[in-house]
């Protein structure tokens, strides 16, 4: 009760910080927490969050709370997360908390039916347990506004009817149980295309999932950073998702990738590496979003901390300078 009272006071006395980028093309971004982040000082995080808010972002998607050795749902991670949420709120940022990200997800979803069903059930159990711990400690925090499911749904693995049925069951059960845990907080998930399914089949996949989990927020990665699908082809996939959402009143968003991949799968077997996208490509991505009618409910960057603000990324300075010139005040 004392903790809830503290957060209520925080909500009253720490107003949102004004952004100088009132014309920003997106108001949300992903952020990938790392184990090393727990060692960063409060001052360093304050500067980072101020910078994120300063370029027009008001919402963050924390991509996971549990990944590998990182666990923000238990001590010492949850104390770090509590302080981090205080800082996020002080900078006018709202946060969707990711749950469990499993490094084996991509390989396990090709399992046979019984093994896949058991794997998804175990993943649900782990995510719900993490959500229980996070809700118990942070459920009343004013910065905490929603959940994010860390499993990314591709267009290669969910092709057979039995696979689609298992995916529907997984997401329907998980979103329903999270809604019981936190009725006021939406649940989001991301999806991406590689061209493995034609647009009509991809549309059927998400129509089936949305029929089973109508409250789920679906965020479509635009894939420009990886470049496995040509832009005109991707636009057709986006149009199909847009049409379902419009006709059935579903919530969806587009994730605008601010990077250009240099290495790592699917390009090669090296570790992932990328540089900041050139501004002209970002403008083309945004133009494709604007061409959708009525378009997504939300446009999300991937990601502002890594590619718009991190000076260690090649091309970052050029992208940020052009971004500020176009969207921010003098």
PDB file of N, CA and C in Angstrom, residues 222-285:
ATOM      1  N   UNK A 222       8.448  -3.893 -40.439  1.00  0.00           N
ATOM      2  CA  UNK A 222       8.461  -3.577 -41.873  1.00  0.00           C
ATOM      3  C   UNK A 222       9.603  -4.248 -42.628  1.00  0.00           C
ATOM      4  N   UNK A 223      10.561  -4.848 -41.917  1.00  0.00           N
ATOM      5  CA  UNK A 223      11.587  -5.658 -42.565  1.00  0.00           C
ATOM      6  C   UNK A 223      12.593  -4.902 -43.401  1.00  0.00           C
ATOM      7  N   UNK A 224      12.542  -3.573 -43.390  1.00  0.00           N
ATOM      8  CA  UNK A 224      13.456  -2.808 -44.246  1.00  0.00           C
ATOM      9  C   UNK A 224      14.911  -2.971 -43.818  1.00  0.00           C
ATOM     10  N   UNK A 225      15.136  -3.208 -42.531  1.00  0.00           N
ATOM     11  CA  UNK A 225      16.503  -3.340 -42.063  1.00  0.00           C
ATOM     12  C   UNK A 225      17.185  -4.609 -42.504  1.00  0.00           C
ATOM     13  N   UNK A 226      16.414  -5.676 -42.664  1.00  0.00           N
ATOM     14  CA  UNK A 226      16.948  -6.966 -43.103  1.00  0.00           C
ATOM     15  C   UNK A 226      16.867  -7.089 -44.616  1.00  0.00           C
ATOM     16  N   UNK A 227      15.796  -6.581 -45.184  1.00  0.00           N
ATOM     17  CA  UNK A 227      15.675  -6.518 -46.637  1.00  0.00           C
ATOM     18  C   UNK A 227      15.391  -7.834 -47.323  1.00  0.00           C
ATOM     19  N   UNK A 228      14.747  -8.790 -46.626  1.00  0.00           N
ATOM     20  CA  UNK A 228      14.445 -10.073 -47.266  1.00  0.00           C
ATOM     21  C   UNK A 228      13.240 -10.000 -48.191  1.00  0.00           C
ATOM     22  N   UNK A 229      12.413  -8.956 -48.031  1.00  0.00           N
ATOM     23  CA  UNK A 229      11.220  -8.793 -48.867  1.00  0.00           C
ATOM     24  C   UNK A 229      11.291  -7.423 -49.535  1.00  0.00           C
ATOM     25  N   UNK A 230      11.109  -7.376 -50.839  1.00  0.00           N
ATOM     26  CA  UNK A 230      11.125  -6.115 -51.565  1.00  0.00           C
ATOM     27  C   UNK A 230      10.003  -5.210 -51.063  1.00  0.00           C
ATOM     28  N   UNK A 231      10.228  -3.907 -51.111  1.00  0.00           N
ATOM     29  CA  UNK A 231       9.253  -2.963 -50.558  1.00  0.00           C
ATOM     30  C   UNK A 231       7.854  -3.113 -51.157  1.00  0.00           C
ATOM     31  N   UNK A 232       7.685  -3.217 -52.486  1.00  0.00           N
ATOM     32  CA  UNK A 232       6.321  -3.377 -53.002  1.00  0.00           C
ATOM     33  C   UNK A 232       5.637  -4.633 -52.477  1.00  0.00           C
ATOM     34  N   UNK A 233       6.405  -5.704 -52.310  1.00  0.00           N
ATOM     35  CA  UNK A 233       5.826  -6.936 -51.784  1.00  0.00           C
ATOM     36  C   UNK A 233       5.425  -6.771 -50.327  1.00  0.00           C
ATOM     37  N   UNK A 234       6.299  -6.131 -49.524  1.00  0.00           N
ATOM     38  CA  UNK A 234       5.938  -5.919 -48.123  1.00  0.00           C
ATOM     39  C   UNK A 234       4.676  -5.080 -48.016  1.00  0.00           C
ATOM     40  N   UNK A 235       4.544  -4.084 -48.857  1.00  0.00           N
ATOM     41  CA  UNK A 235       3.369  -3.214 -48.792  1.00  0.00           C
ATOM     42  C   UNK A 235       2.082  -4.010 -48.956  1.00  0.00           C
ATOM     43  N   UNK A 236       2.125  -5.072 -49.731  1.00  0.00           N
ATOM     44  CA  UNK A 236       0.937  -5.913 -49.908  1.00  0.00           C
ATOM     45  C   UNK A 236       0.606  -6.649 -48.611  1.00  0.00           C
ATOM     46  N   UNK A 237       1.632  -7.142 -47.906  1.00  0.00           N
ATOM     47  CA  UNK A 237       1.390  -7.788 -46.599  1.00  0.00           C
ATOM     48  C   UNK A 237       0.777  -6.784 -45.625  1.00  0.00           C
ATOM     49  N   UNK A 238       1.355  -5.574 -45.576  1.00  0.00           N
ATOM     50  CA  UNK A 238       0.841  -4.553 -44.667  1.00  0.00           C
ATOM     51  C   UNK A 238      -0.608  -4.207 -44.997  1.00  0.00           C
ATOM     52  N   UNK A 239      -0.919  -4.133 -46.280  1.00  0.00           N
ATOM     53  CA  UNK A 239      -2.285  -3.825 -46.702  1.00  0.00           C
ATOM     54  C   UNK A 239      -3.258  -4.896 -46.224  1.00  0.00           C
ATOM     55  N   UNK A 240      -2.828  -6.171 -46.280  1.00  0.00           N
ATOM     56  CA  UNK A 240      -3.702  -7.265 -45.833  1.00  0.00           C
ATOM     57  C   UNK A 240      -3.993  -7.156 -44.337  1.00  0.00           C
ATOM     58  N   UNK A 241      -2.967  -6.866 -43.534  1.00  0.00           N
ATOM     59  CA  UNK A 241      -3.180  -6.712 -42.092  1.00  0.00           C
ATOM     60  C   UNK A 241      -4.066  -5.494 -41.829  1.00  0.00           C
ATOM     61  N   UNK A 242      -3.812  -4.426 -42.540  1.00  0.00           N
ATOM     62  CA  UNK A 242      -4.612  -3.215 -42.399  1.00  0.00           C
ATOM     63  C   UNK A 242      -6.088  -3.496 -42.694  1.00  0.00           C
ATOM     64  N   UNK A 243      -6.353  -4.290 -43.726  1.00  0.00           N
ATOM     65  CA  UNK A 243      -7.728  -4.589 -44.102  1.00  0.00           C
ATOM     66  C   UNK A 243      -8.445  -5.395 -43.029  1.00  0.00           C
ATOM     67  N   UNK A 244      -7.746  -6.397 -42.465  1.00  0.00           N
ATOM     68  CA  UNK A 244      -8.369  -7.177 -41.383  1.00  0.00           C
ATOM     69  C   UNK A 244      -8.695  -6.268 -40.204  1.00  0.00           C
ATOM     70  N   UNK A 245      -7.710  -5.468 -39.803  1.00  0.00           N
ATOM     71  CA  UNK A 245      -7.900  -4.610 -38.638  1.00  0.00           C
ATOM     72  C   UNK A 245      -9.046  -3.633 -38.848  1.00  0.00           C
ATOM     73  N   UNK A 246      -9.145  -3.072 -40.050  1.00  0.00           N
ATOM     74  CA  UNK A 246     -10.196  -2.104 -40.341  1.00  0.00           C
ATOM     75  C   UNK A 246     -11.572  -2.748 -40.292  1.00  0.00           C
ATOM     76  N   UNK A 247     -11.684  -3.927 -40.885  1.00  0.00           N
ATOM     77  CA  UNK A 247     -12.994  -4.577 -40.981  1.00  0.00           C
ATOM     78  C   UNK A 247     -13.455  -5.182 -39.665  1.00  0.00           C
ATOM     79  N   UNK A 248     -12.509  -5.545 -38.798  1.00  0.00           N
ATOM     80  CA  UNK A 248     -12.873  -6.233 -37.553  1.00  0.00           C
ATOM     81  C   UNK A 248     -12.553  -5.417 -36.307  1.00  0.00           C
ATOM     82  N   UNK A 249     -12.134  -4.160 -36.502  1.00  0.00           N
ATOM     83  CA  UNK A 249     -11.845  -3.251 -35.394  1.00  0.00           C
ATOM     84  C   UNK A 249     -10.759  -3.809 -34.475  1.00  0.00           C
ATOM     85  N   UNK A 250      -9.660  -4.247 -35.072  1.00  0.00           N
ATOM     86  CA  UNK A 250      -8.512  -4.736 -34.311  1.00  0.00           C
ATOM     87  C   UNK A 250      -7.425  -3.657 -34.258  1.00  0.00           C
ATOM     88  N   UNK A 251      -6.557  -3.775 -33.240  1.00  0.00           N
ATOM     89  CA  UNK A 251      -5.478  -2.808 -33.054  1.00  0.00           C
ATOM     90  C   UNK A 251      -4.207  -3.358 -33.685  1.00  0.00           C
ATOM     91  N   UNK A 252      -3.548  -2.516 -34.501  1.00  0.00           N
ATOM     92  CA  UNK A 252      -2.289  -2.966 -35.087  1.00  0.00           C
ATOM     93  C   UNK A 252      -1.327  -1.782 -35.222  1.00  0.00           C
ATOM     94  N   UNK A 253      -0.052  -2.126 -35.356  1.00  0.00           N
ATOM     95  CA  UNK A 253       0.970  -1.117 -35.537  1.00  0.00           C
ATOM     96  C   UNK A 253       2.013  -1.585 -36.534  1.00  0.00           C
ATOM     97  N   UNK A 254       2.807  -0.648 -37.009  1.00  0.00           N
ATOM     98  CA  UNK A 254       3.939  -0.968 -37.879  1.00  0.00           C
ATOM     99  C   UNK A 254       5.229  -0.582 -37.160  1.00  0.00           C
ATOM    100  N   UNK A 255       6.193  -1.493 -37.209  1.00  0.00           N
ATOM    101  CA  UNK A 255       7.510  -1.245 -36.641  1.00  0.00           C
ATOM    102  C   UNK A 255       8.444  -0.821 -37.771  1.00  0.00           C
ATOM    103  N   UNK A 256       8.898   0.418 -37.718  1.00  0.00           N
ATOM    104  CA  UNK A 256       9.796   0.979 -38.732  1.00  0.00           C
ATOM    105  C   UNK A 256      11.232   0.704 -38.301  1.00  0.00           C
ATOM    106  N   UNK A 257      11.942  -0.100 -39.082  1.00  0.00           N
ATOM    107  CA  UNK A 257      13.309  -0.480 -38.735  1.00  0.00           C
ATOM    108  C   UNK A 257      14.287   0.616 -39.151  1.00  0.00           C
ATOM    109  N   UNK A 258      15.049   1.104 -38.174  1.00  0.00           N
ATOM    110  CA  UNK A 258      15.972   2.214 -38.400  1.00  0.00           C
ATOM    111  C   UNK A 258      17.399   1.744 -38.647  1.00  0.00           C
ATOM    112  N   UNK A 259      17.571   0.490 -39.037  1.00  0.00           N
ATOM    113  CA  UNK A 259      18.915  -0.055 -39.241  1.00  0.00           C
ATOM    114  C   UNK A 259      19.025  -0.700 -40.615  1.00  0.00           C
ATOM    115  N   UNK A 260      20.244  -0.928 -41.036  1.00  0.00           N
ATOM    116  CA  UNK A 260      20.547  -1.735 -42.222  1.00  0.00           C
ATOM    117  C   UNK A 260      21.503  -2.833 -41.783  1.00  0.00           C
ATOM    118  N   UNK A 261      21.083  -4.064 -41.931  1.00  0.00           N
ATOM    119  CA  UNK A 261      21.887  -5.180 -41.447  1.00  0.00           C
ATOM    120  C   UNK A 261      23.148  -5.361 -42.279  1.00  0.00           C
ATOM    121  N   UNK A 262      24.264  -5.617 -41.574  1.00  0.00           N
ATOM    122  CA  UNK A 262      25.538  -5.892 -42.227  1.00  0.00           C
ATOM    123  C   UNK A 262      25.929  -7.362 -42.145  1.00  0.00           C
ATOM    124  N   UNK A 263      25.610  -8.001 -41.019  1.00  0.00           N
ATOM    125  CA  UNK A 263      26.004  -9.393 -40.814  1.00  0.00           C
ATOM    126  C   UNK A 263      25.038 -10.107 -39.902  1.00  0.00           C
ATOM    127  N   UNK A 264      25.160 -11.443 -39.891  1.00  0.00           N
ATOM    128  CA  UNK A 264      24.275 -12.265 -39.079  1.00  0.00           C
ATOM    129  C   UNK A 264      23.171 -12.876 -39.913  1.00  0.00           C
ATOM    130  N   UNK A 265      22.484 -13.905 -39.372  1.00  0.00           N
ATOM    131  CA  UNK A 265      21.382 -14.544 -40.099  1.00  0.00           C
ATOM    132  C   UNK A 265      20.308 -13.520 -40.450  1.00  0.00           C
ATOM    133  N   UNK A 266      19.669 -13.603 -41.621  1.00  0.00           N
ATOM    134  CA  UNK A 266      19.845 -14.653 -42.640  1.00  0.00           C
ATOM    135  C   UNK A 266      20.946 -14.353 -43.668  1.00  0.00           C
ATOM    136  N   UNK A 267      21.721 -13.283 -43.459  1.00  0.00           N
ATOM    137  CA  UNK A 267      22.748 -12.930 -44.443  1.00  0.00           C
ATOM    138  C   UNK A 267      23.937 -13.886 -44.384  1.00  0.00           C
ATOM    139  N   UNK A 268      24.403 -14.216 -43.166  1.00  0.00           N
ATOM    140  CA  UNK A 268      25.534 -15.124 -42.984  1.00  0.00           C
ATOM    141  C   UNK A 268      25.463 -15.701 -41.577  1.00  0.00           C
ATOM    142  N   UNK A 269      26.475 -16.456 -41.190  1.00  0.00           N
ATOM    143  CA  UNK A 269      26.461 -17.095 -39.875  1.00  0.00           C
ATOM    144  C   UNK A 269      27.273 -16.320 -38.843  1.00  0.00           C
ATOM    145  N   UNK A 270      27.512 -15.053 -39.100  1.00  0.00           N
ATOM    146  CA  UNK A 270      28.251 -14.210 -38.173  1.00  0.00           C
ATOM    147  C   UNK A 270      27.290 -13.582 -37.147  1.00  0.00           C
ATOM    148  N   UNK A 271      27.818 -13.008 -36.053  1.00  0.00           N
ATOM    149  CA  UNK A 271      26.953 -12.288 -35.113  1.00  0.00           C
ATOM    150  C   UNK A 271      26.249 -11.129 -35.802  1.00  0.00           C
ATOM    151  N   UNK A 272      25.076 -10.792 -35.310  1.00  0.00           N
ATOM    152  CA  UNK A 272      24.305  -9.710 -35.914  1.00  0.00           C
ATOM    153  C   UNK A 272      25.070  -8.389 -35.801  1.00  0.00           C
ATOM    154  N   UNK A 273      25.102  -7.648 -36.902  1.00  0.00           N
ATOM    155  CA  UNK A 273      25.670  -6.302 -36.897  1.00  0.00           C
ATOM    156  C   UNK A 273      24.874  -5.454 -37.881  1.00  0.00           C
ATOM    157  N   UNK A 274      24.796  -4.157 -37.595  1.00  0.00           N
ATOM    158  CA  UNK A 274      24.008  -3.261 -38.442  1.00  0.00           C
ATOM    159  C   UNK A 274      24.471  -1.830 -38.238  1.00  0.00           C
ATOM    160  N   UNK A 275      24.140  -0.986 -39.193  1.00  0.00           N
ATOM    161  CA  UNK A 275      24.406   0.438 -39.070  1.00  0.00           C
ATOM    162  C   UNK A 275      23.084   1.195 -39.181  1.00  0.00           C
ATOM    163  N   UNK A 276      23.091   2.465 -38.815  1.00  0.00           N
ATOM    164  CA  UNK A 276      21.883   3.275 -38.879  1.00  0.00           C
ATOM    165  C   UNK A 276      21.467   3.487 -40.331  1.00  0.00           C
ATOM    166  N   UNK A 277      20.166   3.406 -40.574  1.00  0.00           N
ATOM    167  CA  UNK A 277      19.646   3.557 -41.933  1.00  0.00           C
ATOM    168  C   UNK A 277      19.833   4.987 -42.430  1.00  0.00           C
ATOM    169  N   UNK A 278      20.022   5.177 -43.729  1.00  0.00           N
ATOM    170  CA  UNK A 278      20.055   6.542 -44.268  1.00  0.00           C
ATOM    171  C   UNK A 278      18.661   7.169 -44.201  1.00  0.00           C
ATOM    172  N   UNK A 279      18.598   8.461 -44.086  1.00  0.00           N
ATOM    173  CA  UNK A 279      17.333   9.162 -43.898  1.00  0.00           C
ATOM    174  C   UNK A 279      16.383   8.945 -45.076  1.00  0.00           C
ATOM    175  N   UNK A 280      16.925   8.870 -46.304  1.00  0.00           N
ATOM    176  CA  UNK A 280      16.045   8.699 -47.459  1.00  0.00           C
ATOM    177  C   UNK A 280      15.298   7.374 -47.412  1.00  0.00           C
ATOM    178  N   UNK A 281      15.967   6.327 -46.930  1.00  0.00           N
ATOM    179  CA  UNK A 281      15.257   5.049 -46.818  1.00  0.00           C
ATOM    180  C   UNK A 281      14.184   5.125 -45.743  1.00  0.00           C
ATOM    181  N   UNK A 282      14.482   5.771 -44.611  1.00  0.00           N
ATOM    182  CA  UNK A 282      13.480   5.925 -43.563  1.00  0.00           C
ATOM    183  C   UNK A 282      12.266   6.693 -44.084  1.00  0.00           C
ATOM    184  N   UNK A 283      12.503   7.718 -44.892  1.00  0.00           N
ATOM    185  CA  UNK A 283      11.393   8.490 -45.449  1.00  0.00           C
ATOM    186  C   UNK A 283      10.539   7.633 -46.374  1.00  0.00           C
ATOM    187  N   UNK A 284      11.161   6.743 -47.130  1.00  0.00           N
ATOM    188  CA  UNK A 284      10.397   5.826 -47.982  1.00  0.00           C
ATOM    189  C   UNK A 284       9.546   4.877 -47.145  1.00  0.00           C
ATOM    190  N   UNK A 285      10.105   4.398 -46.038  1.00  0.00           N
ATOM    191  CA  UNK A 285       9.340   3.526 -45.139  1.00  0.00           C
ATOM    192  C   UNK A 285       8.121   4.263 -44.585  1.00  0.00           C
TER     193      UNK A 285
END
